[in-house]
PDB file of C-alpha atoms in Angstrom:
ATOM      1  CA  MET A  20     -14.544  -0.567  44.263  1.00 52.00           C
ATOM      2  CA  ARG A  21     -15.883   0.642  41.002  1.00 58.00           C
ATOM      3  CA  ASP A  22     -14.854   4.260  41.935  1.00 68.00           C
ATOM      4  CA  ALA A  23     -11.332   3.165  42.550  1.00 73.00           C
ATOM      5  CA  TYR A  24     -11.272   1.115  39.370  1.00 73.00           C
ATOM      6  CA  HIS A  25     -12.202   4.251  37.356  1.00 75.00           C
ATOM      7  CA  GLU A  26      -9.667   6.194  39.147  1.00 84.00           C
ATOM      8  CA  GLU A  27      -7.042   3.888  38.233  1.00 84.00           C
ATOM      9  CA  LEU A  28      -8.121   4.104  34.666  1.00 84.00           C
ATOM     10  CA  ALA A  29      -7.863   7.962  34.770  1.00 86.00           C
ATOM     11  CA  ALA A  30      -4.490   7.552  36.295  1.00 90.00           C
ATOM     12  CA  LEU A  31      -3.290   5.856  33.072  1.00 92.00           C
ATOM     13  CA  THR A  32      -4.076   9.035  31.082  1.00 93.00           C
ATOM     14  CA  ASP A  33      -2.147  11.098  33.697  1.00 94.00           C
ATOM     15  CA  ARG A  34       0.937   8.813  33.329  1.00 94.00           C
ATOM     16  CA  LEU A  35       0.637   8.988  29.650  1.00 96.00           C
ATOM     17  CA  VAL A  36       0.617  12.907  29.565  1.00 97.00           C
ATOM     18  CA  GLU A  37       3.545  13.061  31.983  1.00 97.00           C
ATOM     19  CA  MET A  38       5.435  10.780  29.440  1.00 97.00           C
ATOM     20  CA  THR A  39       4.683  13.277  26.749  1.00 98.00           C
ATOM     21  CA  ARG A  40       6.011  16.169  28.835  1.00 98.00           C
ATOM     22  CA  LEU A  41       9.130  14.240  29.680  1.00 98.00           C
ATOM     23  CA  VAL A  42       9.981  13.217  25.926  1.00 98.00           C
ATOM     24  CA  ARG A  43       9.025  16.835  24.826  1.00 98.00           C
ATOM     25  CA  SER A  44      11.645  18.094  27.333  1.00 98.00           C
ATOM     26  CA  ALA A  45      14.170  15.546  26.048  1.00 98.00           C
ATOM     27  CA  MET A  46      13.668  16.317  22.506  1.00 98.00           C
ATOM     28  CA  SER A  47      14.162  20.033  23.181  1.00 98.00           C
ATOM     29  CA  ARG A  48      17.116  19.674  25.119  1.00 98.00           C
ATOM     30  CA  GLY A  49      18.557  17.184  22.802  1.00 98.00           C
ATOM     31  CA  THR A  50      18.212  19.261  19.898  1.00 98.00           C
ATOM     32  CA  THR A  51      19.906  22.279  21.688  1.00 98.00           C
ATOM     33  CA  ALA A  52      22.847  19.979  22.709  1.00 98.00           C
ATOM     34  CA  LEU A  53      23.249  18.659  19.216  1.00 97.00           C
ATOM     35  CA  LEU A  54      23.253  22.179  17.592  1.00 97.00           C
ATOM     36  CA  ASP A  55      25.323  23.782  20.318  1.00 97.00           C
ATOM     37  CA  ALA A  56      27.635  20.846  21.135  1.00 96.00           C
ATOM     38  CA  ASP A  57      26.380  21.307  24.826  1.00 97.00           C
ATOM     39  CA  LEU A  58      27.847  18.222  26.729  1.00 97.00           C
ATOM     40  CA  GLN A  59      26.169  19.027  29.936  1.00 97.00           C
ATOM     41  CA  LEU A  60      22.693  19.265  28.323  1.00 97.00           C
ATOM     42  CA  ALA A  61      23.307  16.175  26.372  1.00 98.00           C
ATOM     43  CA  GLU A  62      24.364  14.341  29.548  1.00 98.00           C
ATOM     44  CA  SER A  63      21.172  15.500  31.267  1.00 97.00           C
ATOM     45  CA  VAL A  64      19.027  14.000  28.353  1.00 98.00           C
ATOM     46  CA  ILE A  65      20.865  10.582  28.648  1.00 98.00           C
ATOM     47  CA  SER A  66      20.475  10.327  32.392  1.00 96.00           C
ATOM     48  CA  GLN A  67      16.974  11.436  32.488  1.00 95.00           C
ATOM     49  CA  ASP A  68      15.681   8.682  30.028  1.00 96.00           C
ATOM     50  CA  ASN A  69      15.562   6.469  32.964  1.00 96.00           C
ATOM     51  CA  GLU A  70      12.438   8.394  34.144  1.00 96.00           C
ATOM     52  CA  VAL A  71      10.599   7.771  31.009  1.00 96.00           C
ATOM     53  CA  ASP A  72      11.425   4.116  31.421  1.00 96.00           C
ATOM     54  CA  ARG A  73      10.328   4.165  34.954  1.00 95.00           C
ATOM     55  CA  LEU A  74       6.837   5.846  34.066  1.00 95.00           C
ATOM     56  CA  HIS A  75       6.595   3.275  31.356  1.00 96.00           C
ATOM     57  CA  GLN A  76       7.206   0.344  33.601  1.00 95.00           C
ATOM     58  CA  GLU A  77       4.829   1.629  35.969  1.00 94.00           C
ATOM     59  CA  LEU A  78       2.138   2.046  33.359  1.00 94.00           C
ATOM     60  CA  GLU A  79       2.568  -1.537  32.092  1.00 94.00           C
ATOM     61  CA  ALA A  80       2.585  -2.958  35.652  1.00 93.00           C
ATOM     62  CA  SER A  81      -0.981  -0.992  36.319  1.00 91.00           C
ATOM     63  CA  ILE A  82      -2.539  -2.288  33.227  1.00 91.00           C
ATOM     64  CA  PHE A  83      -1.448  -5.761  33.711  1.00 91.00           C
ATOM     65  CA  GLU A  84      -2.822  -5.634  37.295  1.00 89.00           C
ATOM     66  CA  LEU A  85      -5.967  -4.142  35.929  1.00 88.00           C
ATOM     67  CA  MET A  86      -6.635  -6.571  33.460  1.00 87.00           C
ATOM     68  CA  ALA A  87      -5.986  -9.542  35.909  1.00 87.00           C
ATOM     69  CA  THR A  88      -8.093  -8.112  38.579  1.00 84.00           C
ATOM     70  CA  GLN A  89     -10.938  -6.083  36.969  1.00 82.00           C
ATOM     71  CA  GLN A  90     -11.165  -7.881  33.645  1.00 81.00           C
ATOM     72  CA  PRO A  91     -12.209  -4.809  31.472  1.00 78.00           C
ATOM     73  CA  VAL A  92     -14.409  -5.044  28.646  1.00 79.00           C
ATOM     74  CA  ALA A  93     -15.882  -2.835  25.784  1.00 82.00           C
ATOM     75  CA  VAL A  94     -14.592   0.769  26.093  1.00 81.00           C
ATOM     76  CA  ASP A  95     -12.646   0.113  29.265  1.00 85.00           C
ATOM     77  CA  LEU A  96     -10.741  -2.490  27.371  1.00 88.00           C
ATOM     78  CA  ARG A  97     -10.039  -0.302  24.579  1.00 88.00           C
ATOM     79  CA  ASN A  98      -8.795   2.158  27.110  1.00 89.00           C
ATOM     80  CA  VAL A  99      -6.127  -0.140  28.592  1.00 91.00           C
ATOM     81  CA  ILE A 100      -4.948  -1.508  25.292  1.00 91.00           C
ATOM     82  CA  THR A 101      -4.473   1.829  23.562  1.00 93.00           C
ATOM     83  CA  ALA A 102      -2.676   3.002  26.849  1.00 94.00           C
ATOM     84  CA  LEU A 103      -0.104   0.106  26.533  1.00 94.00           C
ATOM     85  CA  ARG A 104       0.460   0.851  22.988  1.00 95.00           C
ATOM     86  CA  MET A 105       0.850   4.749  23.540  1.00 97.00           C
ATOM     87  CA  ALA A 106       3.317   4.057  26.407  1.00 97.00           C
ATOM     88  CA  ALA A 107       5.529   1.922  24.024  1.00 97.00           C
ATOM     89  CA  ASP A 108       5.577   4.616  21.469  1.00 98.00           C
ATOM     90  CA  LEU A 109       6.294   7.302  24.109  1.00 98.00           C
ATOM     91  CA  GLU A 110       9.091   5.235  25.494  1.00 98.00           C
ATOM     92  CA  ARG A 111      10.600   4.875  22.048  1.00 98.00           C
ATOM     93  CA  MET A 112      10.311   8.520  21.533  1.00 98.00           C
ATOM     94  CA  GLY A 113      12.549   9.048  24.683  1.00 98.00           C
ATOM     95  CA  ASP A 114      14.992   6.700  23.323  1.00 98.00           C
ATOM     96  CA  LEU A 115      14.971   8.615  20.058  1.00 98.00           C
ATOM     97  CA  ALA A 116      15.642  11.809  21.936  1.00 98.00           C
ATOM     98  CA  GLU A 117      18.436  10.002  24.101  1.00 98.00           C
ATOM     99  CA  HIS A 118      20.116   8.986  20.565  1.00 98.00           C
ATOM    100  CA  ILE A 119      20.169  12.574  19.408  1.00 98.00           C
ATOM    101  CA  ALA A 120      21.891  13.578  22.914  1.00 98.00           C
ATOM    102  CA  LYS A 121      24.544  10.665  22.481  1.00 98.00           C
ATOM    103  CA  LEU A 122      25.244  11.896  19.081  1.00 98.00           C
ATOM    104  CA  ALA A 123      25.855  15.317  20.481  1.00 97.00           C
ATOM    105  CA  ARG A 124      28.056  13.790  23.152  1.00 98.00           C
ATOM    106  CA  MET A 125      30.137  11.692  20.634  1.00 97.00           C
ATOM    107  CA  ARG A 126      31.089  14.624  18.446  1.00 96.00           C
ATOM    108  CA  HIS A 127      31.771  17.175  21.515  1.00 96.00           C
ATOM    109  CA  PRO A 128      33.311  19.675  21.416  1.00 96.00           C
ATOM    110  CA  GLU A 129      32.422  20.135  17.832  1.00 94.00           C
ATOM    111  CA  SER A 130      28.667  20.362  16.623  1.00 94.00           C
ATOM    112  CA  ALA A 131      27.642  17.249  14.618  1.00 95.00           C
ATOM    113  CA  ILE A 132      25.529  19.698  12.495  1.00 96.00           C
ATOM    114  CA  PRO A 133      27.312  21.693   9.715  1.00 95.00           C
ATOM    115  CA  ALA A 134      26.271  25.217   9.376  1.00 94.00           C
ATOM    116  CA  GLU A 135      24.278  24.913   6.129  1.00 94.00           C
ATOM    117  CA  LEU A 136      21.943  22.420   7.839  1.00 96.00           C
ATOM    118  CA  ARG A 137      21.585  24.031  11.061  1.00 96.00           C
ATOM    119  CA  ASP A 138      18.420  25.725  10.211  1.00 97.00           C
ATOM    120  CA  THR A 139      16.885  22.615   9.014  1.00 97.00           C
ATOM    121  CA  PHE A 140      17.552  20.768  12.339  1.00 98.00           C
ATOM    122  CA  VAL A 141      16.064  23.927  14.009  1.00 98.00           C
ATOM    123  CA  GLU A 142      12.953  23.311  12.202  1.00 98.00           C
ATOM    124  CA  MET A 143      12.870  19.599  12.616  1.00 98.00           C
ATOM    125  CA  GLY A 144      13.322  20.088  16.422  1.00 98.00           C
ATOM    126  CA  ALA A 145      10.388  22.649  16.426  1.00 98.00           C
ATOM    127  CA  ILE A 146       8.214  20.193  14.585  1.00 98.00           C
ATOM    128  CA  ALA A 147       9.023  17.407  16.702  1.00 98.00           C
ATOM    129  CA  GLU A 148       8.146  19.527  19.706  1.00 97.00           C
ATOM    130  CA  ASN A 149       4.757  20.553  18.184  1.00 97.00           C
ATOM    131  CA  LEU A 150       3.977  17.000  17.557  1.00 98.00           C
ATOM    132  CA  ILE A 151       4.431  15.690  20.968  1.00 98.00           C
ATOM    133  CA  THR A 152       2.668  18.742  22.602  1.00 97.00           C
ATOM    134  CA  LYS A 153      -0.353  17.957  20.306  1.00 97.00           C
ATOM    135  CA  ALA A 154       0.000  14.293  21.041  1.00 97.00           C
ATOM    136  CA  GLY A 155      -0.211  15.094  24.868  1.00 97.00           C
ATOM    137  CA  SER A 156      -3.379  17.361  24.268  1.00 97.00           C
ATOM    138  CA  CYS A 157      -4.930  14.443  22.375  1.00 95.00           C
ATOM    139  CA  ILE A 158      -4.398  12.200  25.083  1.00 96.00           C
ATOM    140  CA  ALA A 159      -5.743  14.312  27.787  1.00 95.00           C
ATOM    141  CA  SER A 160      -8.797  15.630  25.638  1.00 95.00           C
ATOM    142  CA  ARG A 161      -9.325  12.812  23.383  1.00 93.00           C
ATOM    143  CA  ASP A 162      -9.795  15.317  20.694  1.00 94.00           C
ATOM    144  CA  ILE A 163      -9.759  13.626  17.344  1.00 92.00           C
ATOM    145  CA  GLU A 164      -9.677  16.594  15.280  1.00 93.00           C
ATOM    146  CA  LEU A 165      -6.546  17.565  16.857  1.00 95.00           C
ATOM    147  CA  ALA A 166      -5.198  14.113  16.523  1.00 93.00           C
ATOM    148  CA  LYS A 167      -5.742  14.378  12.619  1.00 90.00           C
ATOM    149  CA  GLU A 168      -3.514  17.415  12.487  1.00 93.00           C
ATOM    150  CA  LEU A 169      -0.461  15.363  13.382  1.00 95.00           C
ATOM    151  CA  GLU A 170      -0.433  13.734   9.882  1.00 91.00           C
ATOM    152  CA  GLU A 171       0.118  17.141   8.437  1.00 92.00           C
ATOM    153  CA  ASP A 172       2.776  17.996  11.076  1.00 94.00           C
ATOM    154  CA  ASP A 173       4.419  14.588  10.130  1.00 96.00           C
ATOM    155  CA  ASP A 174       4.476  15.609   6.378  1.00 97.00           C
ATOM    156  CA  ALA A 175       6.254  18.683   7.250  1.00 97.00           C
ATOM    157  CA  MET A 176       8.988  16.618   8.980  1.00 97.00           C
ATOM    158  CA  ASP A 177       9.291  14.342   6.047  1.00 97.00           C
ATOM    159  CA  ARG A 178       9.952  17.325   3.718  1.00 97.00           C
ATOM    160  CA  ARG A 179      12.892  18.196   6.034  1.00 97.00           C
ATOM    161  CA  HIS A 180      14.208  14.815   6.088  1.00 97.00           C
ATOM    162  CA  ARG A 181      14.125  14.658   2.270  1.00 97.00           C
ATOM    163  CA  ARG A 182      15.838  18.128   2.261  1.00 96.00           C
ATOM    164  CA  LEU A 183      18.763  16.614   4.223  1.00 96.00           C
ATOM    165  CA  PHE A 184      19.297  14.067   1.511  1.00 94.00           C
ATOM    166  CA  ARG A 185      19.406  16.475  -1.108  1.00 95.00           C
ATOM    167  CA  VAL A 186      22.195  18.145   0.617  1.00 95.00           C
ATOM    168  CA  LEU A 187      24.039  15.145   1.581  1.00 94.00           C
ATOM    169  CA  LEU A 188      23.906  13.880  -2.178  1.00 93.00           C
ATOM    170  CA  SER A 189      24.778  17.260  -3.548  1.00 92.00           C
ATOM    171  CA  LYS A 190      28.113  17.639  -5.345  1.00 92.00           C
ATOM    172  CA  ASP A 191      28.949  20.493  -2.982  1.00 91.00           C
ATOM    173  CA  TRP A 192      29.021  18.447   0.104  1.00 94.00           C
ATOM    174  CA  GLU A 193      32.329  19.017   1.609  1.00 94.00           C
ATOM    175  CA  HIS A 194      32.150  17.546   5.037  1.00 94.00           C
ATOM    176  CA  GLY A 195      33.078  13.967   4.416  1.00 94.00           C
ATOM    177  CA  VAL A 196      31.555  10.461   5.158  1.00 95.00           C
ATOM    178  CA  GLU A 197      31.508  10.716   8.978  1.00 95.00           C
ATOM    179  CA  ALA A 198      29.496  13.717   9.030  1.00 95.00           C
ATOM    180  CA  ALA A 199      27.165  12.342   6.287  1.00 96.00           C
ATOM    181  CA  ILE A 200      26.585   9.328   8.638  1.00 96.00           C
ATOM    182  CA  ASP A 201      25.926  11.713  11.490  1.00 96.00           C
ATOM    183  CA  ILE A 202      23.372  13.744   9.518  1.00 97.00           C
ATOM    184  CA  THR A 203      21.570  10.498   8.434  1.00 97.00           C
ATOM    185  CA  LEU A 204      21.461   9.337  11.782  1.00 97.00           C
ATOM    186  CA  ALA A 205      20.235  12.388  13.245  1.00 98.00           C
ATOM    187  CA  GLY A 206      17.518  12.832  10.524  1.00 98.00           C
ATOM    188  CA  ARG A 207      16.252   9.343  11.020  1.00 98.00           C
ATOM    189  CA  TYR A 208      15.950  10.048  14.877  1.00 98.00           C
ATOM    190  CA  TYR A 209      13.774  13.082  14.210  1.00 98.00           C
ATOM    191  CA  GLU A 210      11.778  11.332  11.369  1.00 98.00           C
ATOM    192  CA  ARG A 211      11.108   8.165  13.649  1.00 98.00           C
ATOM    193  CA  TYR A 212      10.105  10.441  16.416  1.00 98.00           C
ATOM    194  CA  ALA A 213       7.574  12.045  14.455  1.00 98.00           C
ATOM    195  CA  ASP A 214       6.089   8.869  13.203  1.00 97.00           C
ATOM    196  CA  HIS A 215       5.656   7.568  16.811  1.00 97.00           C
ATOM    197  CA  ALA A 216       3.695  10.732  17.615  1.00 97.00           C
ATOM    198  CA  VAL A 217       1.568  10.182  14.642  1.00 96.00           C
ATOM    199  CA  ARG A 218       0.959   6.485  15.978  1.00 96.00           C
ATOM    200  CA  VAL A 219      -0.098   8.086  19.315  1.00 96.00           C
ATOM    201  CA  ALA A 220      -2.638  10.202  17.625  1.00 95.00           C
ATOM    202  CA  ALA A 221      -3.937   7.125  15.663  1.00 94.00           C
ATOM    203  CA  ASP A 222      -4.360   5.483  18.986  1.00 95.00           C
ATOM    204  CA  VAL A 223      -6.340   8.334  20.352  1.00 94.00           C
ATOM    205  CA  VAL A 224      -8.655   8.105  17.281  1.00 93.00           C
ATOM    206  CA  TYR A 225      -9.047   4.273  17.938  1.00 92.00           C
ATOM    207  CA  LEU A 226      -9.888   4.978  21.639  1.00 90.00           C
ATOM    208  CA  VAL A 227     -12.859   7.221  20.403  1.00 90.00           C
ATOM    209  CA  THR A 228     -13.868   5.777  17.313  1.00 89.00           C
ATOM    210  CA  GLY A 229     -12.973   2.158  17.458  1.00 84.00           C
ATOM    211  CA  THR A 230     -10.697   2.626  14.109  1.00 78.00           C
ATOM    212  CA  ARG A 231      -7.248   3.636  13.944  1.00 67.00           C
ATOM    213  CA  ASP A 232      -8.036   5.482  10.741  1.00 66.00           C
ATOM    214  CA  LEU A 233      -7.201   9.162  11.157  1.00 62.00           C
ATOM    215  CA  ASP A 234     -10.120  10.011   8.616  1.00 62.00           C
ATOM    216  CA  ALA A 235     -12.622   8.359  10.756  1.00 53.00           C
ATOM    217  CA  PRO A 236     -15.512  10.417  12.037  1.00 53.00           C
ATOM    218  CA  ALA A 237     -16.161  10.782  15.793  1.00 45.00           C
ATOM    219  CA  GLY A 238     -18.757   8.133  16.966  1.00 40.00           C
TER     220      GLY A 238
END
């Protein structure tokens, strides 16, 4: 029975890694749909968010069953608690990628992103994908040194986010209020996506060290 119990604990990690793969794909395709006004791609992101939700629900159900039947303690309890928190963050990341796709769909056949901001959103999309790729690796390997890198990557996202507002507030902005709202929303989706990735990394650090401080040593 203990072997089965530890297999179930390991399966939690596998589900979390699969969720990172799905939300990375969603972000990649959502960014392309947003920049290229690709309606078909946007629709695929929106429809496939159900798969992320399904994994989240399955993981939650497994955790509740484990807690009820096995009553985990110490490190095992820390494992299931962090898995529950990480799953919630990953599910939210899937929602944010879906929001980006819905913005692309709403503005189709035009792109919601003006030409002068296209490069910034390309960079934000790349940073978002890098963050979730590292988060998935952290979950699988429990590498807290890698986890600590996500804060620096998040800083890079924040710099791009601030750049958007400098453009929007510039006297040279000529695309009107509606486009400004689109840009504000899109920027917020990327910024929040990055924040959730950092939260996942902090949970990996908590799992290994017992603290959510990303500056904490391994122990």
